[in-house]
Coordinates of C-alpha atoms in Angstrom, one line a residue:
X124 CA -0.2 -14.1 -19.1
X125 CA 1.8 -11.2 -18.4
X126 CA -0.2 -8.4 -17.0
X127 CA 1.0 -5.1 -15.8
X128 CA -0.3 -3.2 -12.4
X129 CA 0.9 0.8 -12.8
X130 CA 0.4 2.5 -8.9
X131 CA 0.4 5.3 -8.5
X132 CA 1.3 6.4 -5.0
X133 CA 2.0 9.3 -2.5
X134 CA 5.5 8.9 -3.4
X135 CA 6.0 6.5 -6.0
X136 CA 5.3 5.6 -9.6
X137 CA 5.7 2.0 -10.2
X138 CA 4.6 0.0 -13.6
X139 CA 5.3 -3.9 -12.1
X140 CA 5.1 -6.1 -14.6
X141 CA 4.7 -9.9 -13.2
X142 CA 3.8 -13.8 -15.7
X143 CA 1.0 -14.9 -14.0
X144 CA -1.8 -18.0 -14.6
X145 CA -4.6 -18.4 -12.4
X146 CA -3.6 -21.3 -9.2
X147 CA 0.1 -19.7 -9.2
X148 CA 1.3 -16.9 -7.3
X149 CA 2.6 -14.0 -9.8
X150 CA 6.6 -13.9 -10.5
X151 CA 8.1 -10.6 -11.2
X152 CA 8.7 -10.0 -15.3
X153 CA 10.2 -6.2 -14.6
X154 CA 9.6 -2.9 -13.6
X155 CA 9.8 0.6 -13.8
X156 CA 8.9 3.2 -11.1
X157 CA 9.9 6.7 -10.2
X158 CA 9.9 8.8 -7.4
X159 CA 7.6 11.3 -7.8
X160 CA 5.7 12.3 -4.3
X161 CA 2.6 14.4 -5.7
X162 CA 1.9 15.4 -2.2
X163 CA 5.0 17.7 -2.6
X164 CA 3.3 19.1 -6.0
X165 CA 0.1 20.6 -4.1
X166 CA -0.6 23.9 -3.6
X167 CA -2.4 25.7 -0.7
X168 CA -5.9 24.5 -1.8
X169 CA -4.6 20.9 -2.2
X170 CA -4.2 20.9 -6.2
X171 CA -1.4 19.2 -7.9
X172 CA 0.4 22.2 -10.3
X173 CA 1.0 21.5 -13.4
X174 CA 4.8 20.6 -12.3
X175 CA 3.7 17.2 -10.9
X176 CA 0.5 16.4 -13.4
X177 CA 3.3 17.1 -15.8
X178 CA 5.6 14.5 -14.3
X179 CA 2.9 12.1 -13.8
X180 CA 1.8 12.0 -17.2
X181 CA 5.3 11.9 -18.8
X182 CA 5.6 8.5 -16.0
X183 CA 2.7 7.4 -17.6
X184 CA 3.5 7.4 -21.1
X185 CA 7.1 6.1 -20.7
X186 CA 5.5 3.4 -18.5
X187 CA 2.9 2.2 -21.6
X188 CA 5.8 2.6 -23.8
X189 CA 7.8 0.1 -21.5
X190 CA 4.6 -2.4 -20.7
X191 CA 4.1 -2.5 -25.1
X192 CA 8.1 -3.7 -25.4
X193 CA 8.2 -6.1 -22.9
X194 CA 5.3 -8.2 -23.7
X195 CA 2.2 -6.8 -21.6
X196 CA -1.2 -8.2 -22.3
X197 CA -3.4 -6.5 -19.9
X198 CA -2.2 -3.5 -17.6
X199 CA -4.5 -2.6 -14.2
X200 CA -3.9 1.1 -13.2
X201 CA -5.1 2.7 -10.5
X202 CA -4.4 5.7 -8.2
X203 CA -5.0 6.3 -4.2
X204 CA -5.0 9.2 -1.9
X205 CA -2.7 11.5 -3.7
X206 CA -4.8 12.1 -6.2
X207 CA -8.3 11.0 -4.9
X208 CA -8.2 13.6 -2.4
X209 CA -6.3 16.7 -4.1
X210 CA -8.7 19.4 -4.8
X211 CA -8.4 18.5 -8.7
X212 CA -8.2 15.1 -8.9
X213 CA -11.3 14.8 -11.4
X214 CA -9.0 17.4 -13.7
X215 CA -6.2 15.4 -13.1
X216 CA -7.5 12.1 -14.0
X217 CA -9.3 13.4 -17.2
X218 CA -6.2 14.7 -18.2
X219 CA -3.9 11.7 -17.4
X220 CA -6.5 9.6 -19.8
X221 CA -6.8 12.6 -23.0
X222 CA -3.0 13.0 -23.1
X223 CA -1.8 8.9 -22.5
X224 CA -5.5 6.4 -23.2
X225 CA -5.0 5.0 -19.6
X226 CA -7.9 5.4 -17.6
X227 CA -6.2 5.5 -14.1
X228 CA -9.3 3.5 -11.6
X229 CA -9.1 6.0 -8.5
X230 CA -9.4 4.0 -5.7
X231 CA -12.1 5.1 -2.3
X232 CA -10.0 4.5 0.8
X233 CA -12.2 1.5 2.1
X234 CA -11.5 -0.3 -1.1
X235 CA -7.5 0.1 -1.1
X236 CA -7.7 -1.6 2.8
X237 CA -10.4 -4.3 1.3
X238 CA -7.6 -5.6 -1.7
X239 CA -4.6 -5.2 0.8
X240 CA -6.3 -7.7 3.1
X241 CA -6.8 -9.5 0.4
X242 CA -3.4 -10.0 -0.9
X243 CA -2.3 -10.8 3.1
X244 CA -4.8 -13.2 2.7
X245 CA -3.7 -14.9 0.2
X246 CA -0.1 -15.0 1.2
X247 CA -1.2 -16.1 4.9
X248 CA -4.0 -19.0 4.0
X249 CA -6.6 -20.0 5.9
X250 CA -4.7 -21.7 9.0
X251 CA -3.6 -18.5 10.6
X252 CA -7.3 -17.7 11.8
X253 CA -8.5 -14.1 12.1
X254 CA -6.6 -10.9 10.4
X255 CA -5.5 -7.8 11.4
X256 CA -3.9 -6.4 9.1
X257 CA -2.5 -2.4 8.7
X258 CA -1.2 0.0 6.2
X259 CA 0.9 3.3 5.7
X260 CA 0.7 5.0 3.0
X261 CA 2.3 8.4 1.8
X262 CA -1.1 10.0 2.0
X263 CA -3.3 7.7 4.2
X264 CA -3.0 4.3 6.9
X265 CA -5.8 1.4 6.0
X266 CA -6.9 -0.7 9.0
X267 CA -8.5 -4.0 7.7
X268 CA -10.1 -7.0 10.2
X269 CA -11.7 -10.5 8.7
X270 CA -11.8 -14.5 9.2
X271 CA -13.1 -14.7 4.8
X272 CA -10.9 -13.7 2.2
X273 CA -12.5 -9.9 1.7
X274 CA -12.5 -7.9 5.2
X275 CA -15.7 -7.4 7.6
X276 CA -14.2 -4.0 8.2
X277 CA -11.9 -1.9 6.4
X278 CA -11.3 1.8 6.9
X279 CA -9.2 4.2 5.7
X280 CA -8.0 7.5 7.5
X281 CA -5.6 10.3 6.9
X282 CA -2.8 9.4 8.5
X283 CA -0.1 8.9 5.7
X284 CA 3.7 9.4 6.8
X285 CA 3.7 12.0 3.8
X286 CA 1.0 13.9 4.9
X287 CA 1.6 14.2 8.4
X288 CA 5.4 15.0 8.1
X289 CA 4.3 18.1 5.7
X290 CA 1.3 19.2 8.1
X291 CA 2.9 18.4 11.5
X292 CA 6.5 18.0 11.2
X293 CA 8.0 20.7 9.3
X294 CA 11.1 21.3 11.5
X295 CA 13.8 19.1 10.5
X296 CA 14.3 17.4 13.1
X297 CA 11.3 18.4 14.5
X298 CA 10.4 19.9 17.7
X299 CA 9.1 18.5 21.2
X300 CA 6.3 20.3 20.5
X301 CA 5.2 19.4 17.1
X302 CA 5.6 15.7 18.0
X303 CA 4.1 15.8 21.2
X304 CA 1.0 17.6 19.1
X305 CA 1.2 15.2 16.4
X306 CA 0.8 12.0 18.9
X307 CA -2.1 13.4 20.2
X308 CA -3.8 14.0 16.9
X309 CA -3.1 10.2 15.5
X310 CA -4.2 8.5 19.3
X311 CA -7.6 10.4 18.6
X312 CA -7.8 9.4 14.9
X313 CA -7.2 6.5 15.6
X314 CA -9.0 5.7 18.5
X315 CA -12.1 7.1 16.7
X316 CA -11.7 4.4 14.1
X317 CA -10.8 1.4 16.4
X318 CA -14.7 2.2 18.2
X319 CA -15.9 1.0 15.0
X320 CA -14.2 -2.2 14.9
X321 CA -16.0 -5.9 16.2
X322 CA -14.1 -7.5 19.3
X323 CA -11.9 -10.4 17.0
X324 CA -12.3 -14.1 16.8
X325 CA -8.9 -15.9 17.7
X326 CA -7.0 -16.9 17.0
X327 CA -5.3 -13.1 15.2
X328 CA -2.7 -13.0 13.1
X329 CA -1.8 -8.7 12.8
X330 CA 0.3 -8.2 10.1
X331 CA 1.8 -5.1 8.3
X332 CA 1.8 -4.1 4.8
X333 CA 4.0 -0.9 3.0
X334 CA 7.1 -0.1 2.7
X335 CA 6.7 2.0 5.9
X336 CA 6.7 -0.7 7.7
X337 CA 9.4 -2.7 5.9
X338 CA 11.6 -0.3 7.2
X339 CA 10.0 -0.1 10.5
X340 CA 11.2 -3.9 11.2
X341 CA 14.4 -3.3 9.7
X342 CA 15.7 -0.8 11.7
X343 CA 14.3 -3.4 14.5
X344 CA 16.3 -5.5 13.5
X345 CA 14.6 -7.9 11.2
X346 CA 16.1 -9.8 7.6
X347 CA 17.1 -7.7 4.7
X348 CA 14.7 -7.5 2.1
X349 CA 17.8 -9.8 0.0
X350 CA 17.7 -12.8 2.0
X351 CA 14.0 -13.0 0.5
X352 CA 10.5 -12.9 0.5
X353 CA 9.9 -16.1 2.5
X354 CA 12.2 -14.8 5.4
X355 CA 9.9 -14.1 8.7
X356 CA 10.1 -10.6 9.6
X357 CA 8.3 -8.9 12.4
X358 CA 7.7 -6.0 14.4
X359 CA 7.8 -5.2 18.4
X360 CA 5.9 -2.6 19.7
X361 CA 8.7 -2.5 22.9
X362 CA 11.4 -1.9 19.8
X363 CA 9.7 0.5 17.7
X364 CA 8.7 3.0 20.5
X365 CA 12.7 3.1 21.3
X366 CA 13.2 3.6 17.7
X367 CA 10.1 6.1 17.3
X368 CA 12.4 8.4 20.5
X369 CA 15.3 7.8 18.9
X370 CA 14.2 9.0 15.2
X371 CA 12.8 12.1 16.4
X372 CA 16.4 13.5 17.1
X373 CA 17.0 12.5 14.1
X374 CA 17.2 14.7 11.2
X375 CA 16.1 13.2 7.4
X376 CA 19.9 13.2 6.6
X377 CA 20.7 11.3 9.6
X378 CA 17.3 8.4 9.2
X379 CA 18.5 7.9 5.9
X380 CA 21.2 6.5 7.7
X381 CA 19.7 3.8 9.2
X382 CA 19.1 0.5 7.6
X383 CA 16.4 -0.1 5.4
X384 CA 15.9 3.3 5.2
X385 CA 15.9 5.2 1.6
X386 CA 16.5 8.9 1.2
X387 CA 13.7 9.4 -0.2
X388 CA 11.3 8.7 2.5
X389 CA 14.0 9.0 5.1
X390 CA 12.1 12.2 6.4
X391 CA 9.1 10.8 7.1
X392 CA 9.6 7.4 8.4
X393 CA 9.2 9.3 12.3
X394 CA 5.7 10.0 11.5
X395 CA 5.5 6.6 9.7
X396 CA 6.8 5.2 13.2
X397 CA 4.8 7.2 15.4
X398 CA 1.4 5.8 13.2
X399 CA 2.4 2.3 13.9
X400 CA 2.7 2.7 17.4
X401 CA 0.0 4.1 17.9
X402 CA -2.5 1.4 16.2
X403 CA -0.5 -1.0 17.8
X404 CA -1.0 0.5 20.9
X405 CA -5.0 0.7 20.7
X406 CA -5.2 -2.5 18.7
X407 CA -3.0 -4.0 22.2
X408 CA -0.7 -5.8 19.8
X409 CA 2.6 -5.8 20.8
X410 CA 3.9 -7.9 17.7
X411 CA 3.1 -7.7 13.8
X412 CA 4.4 -9.7 11.1
X413 CA 5.7 -7.9 7.8
X414 CA 3.3 -9.1 4.9
X415 CA 5.1 -8.8 1.5
X416 CA 2.3 -8.9 -0.5
X417 CA -0.1 -5.5 -0.6
X418 CA -2.5 -3.7 -2.6
X419 CA -0.6 -4.4 -5.6
X420 CA -0.5 -7.8 -5.3
X421 CA -4.3 -8.0 -4.2
X422 CA -5.3 -6.0 -7.4
X423 CA -3.6 -9.2 -9.2
X424 CA -5.1 -11.7 -7.8
X425 CA -8.7 -9.9 -8.2
X426 CA -8.1 -9.4 -12.1
X427 CA -6.9 -12.7 -12.9
X428 CA -9.9 -13.9 -11.0
X429 CA -12.4 -11.9 -13.4
X430 CA -10.4 -13.0 -16.0
X431 CA -11.1 -16.6 -14.8
X432 CA -14.6 -15.7 -14.4
X433 CA -15.3 -14.1 -17.4
X434 CA -13.8 -17.0 -19.4
X435 CA -10.7 -15.1 -20.7
X436 CA -8.6 -16.8 -18.9
X437 CA -7.9 -20.9 -19.8
X438 CA -8.9 -22.8 -17.0
X439 CA -6.6 -25.1 -14.6
X440 CA -6.2 -28.4 -14.6
X441 CA -5.8 -31.5 -12.7
X442 CA -4.1 -34.4 -13.7
X443 CA -6.3 -36.8 -13.5
X444 CA -9.0 -34.5 -12.6
X445 CA -9.6 -32.3 -16.0
X446 CA -10.9 -28.5 -15.5
X447 CA -11.4 -26.4 -12.4
X448 CA -13.2 -23.7 -12.8
X449 CA -12.8 -21.2 -9.7
X450 CA -15.3 -19.2 -9.2
X451 CA -14.3 -15.9 -7.4
X452 CA -16.6 -13.9 -5.1
X453 CA -17.9 -11.0 -6.5
X454 CA -15.6 -7.7 -7.0
X455 CA -16.0 -5.5 -4.4
X456 CA -19.1 -2.7 -4.8
X457 CA -18.5 -0.1 -6.8
X458 CA -14.7 -1.4 -7.5
X459 CA -13.5 -1.4 -11.4
X460 CA -10.4 -2.4 -13.0
X461 CA -8.7 0.3 -14.9
X462 CA -6.7 -0.8 -18.4
X463 CA -5.3 1.0 -21.1
X464 CA -7.1 1.5 -24.3
X465 CA -5.7 1.0 -27.6

């Protein structure tokens, strides 16, 4: 089936269409996206202004038209911290539904962390042992750990690269004093979150997901995106520390000239690097692996599992064996998948 995934993030609004069926990895068919920083459309009280809401509604209408024109049969639509943590998030969601007929599921931070971990587990398989995953978004930072398909521990903390840049690093380039204060805040916040994690079962694969981690790895020498998703990419803490110090002295325009850094995200790369470095230090990680799958892929796989369980998709057939019924784990408590309505 052709499945649409509408992702309303903190930096980008993105519709991805994939061809997918149970037992196979989803294959990208087409996408439609736009840079839209909802964080930059917030007023002093944290409410998303009318300008941001207008841009969001316009994009979602375009996305629905694009999905229909390209034969989408189902669509997951979700939003994360940019709307979840805004002062008028409920009103924004109600307006979106009223004007576009799209129901946006508001993922909690813990659900976001868990579904990202789920995608990493599906990508990596079972032979890697337990998994510790870090994901840096524009509005929040997710950490998840587990030995099973879903994590045993998943948390979200307000250390998104865009949010930290806006609130702590207003100057360009940032002042040494502001960097020192932010570094202290990041370390304290991560240390508090890490205290709730259990001793980890060896072996542990530490992974990083999100555009921020991919960009940081590229800056420090990892292969470019053009070489494909199956090339191993790593981020070493030692290299990261050197580049965080270098980026601290750069303007946003200078950072945009680094490999793998877009002009849209250049301003927040320093804060993202500081979060990544502090997390690796706190969890005593010298190197992590970049995983190409993240939240979108986790939701896709979960949606396919649910459709099979509900009998809405055909079963897998194995030659000489016959039909195999997939029996997925229950959806996360309180978790629902938003779909477009007629």
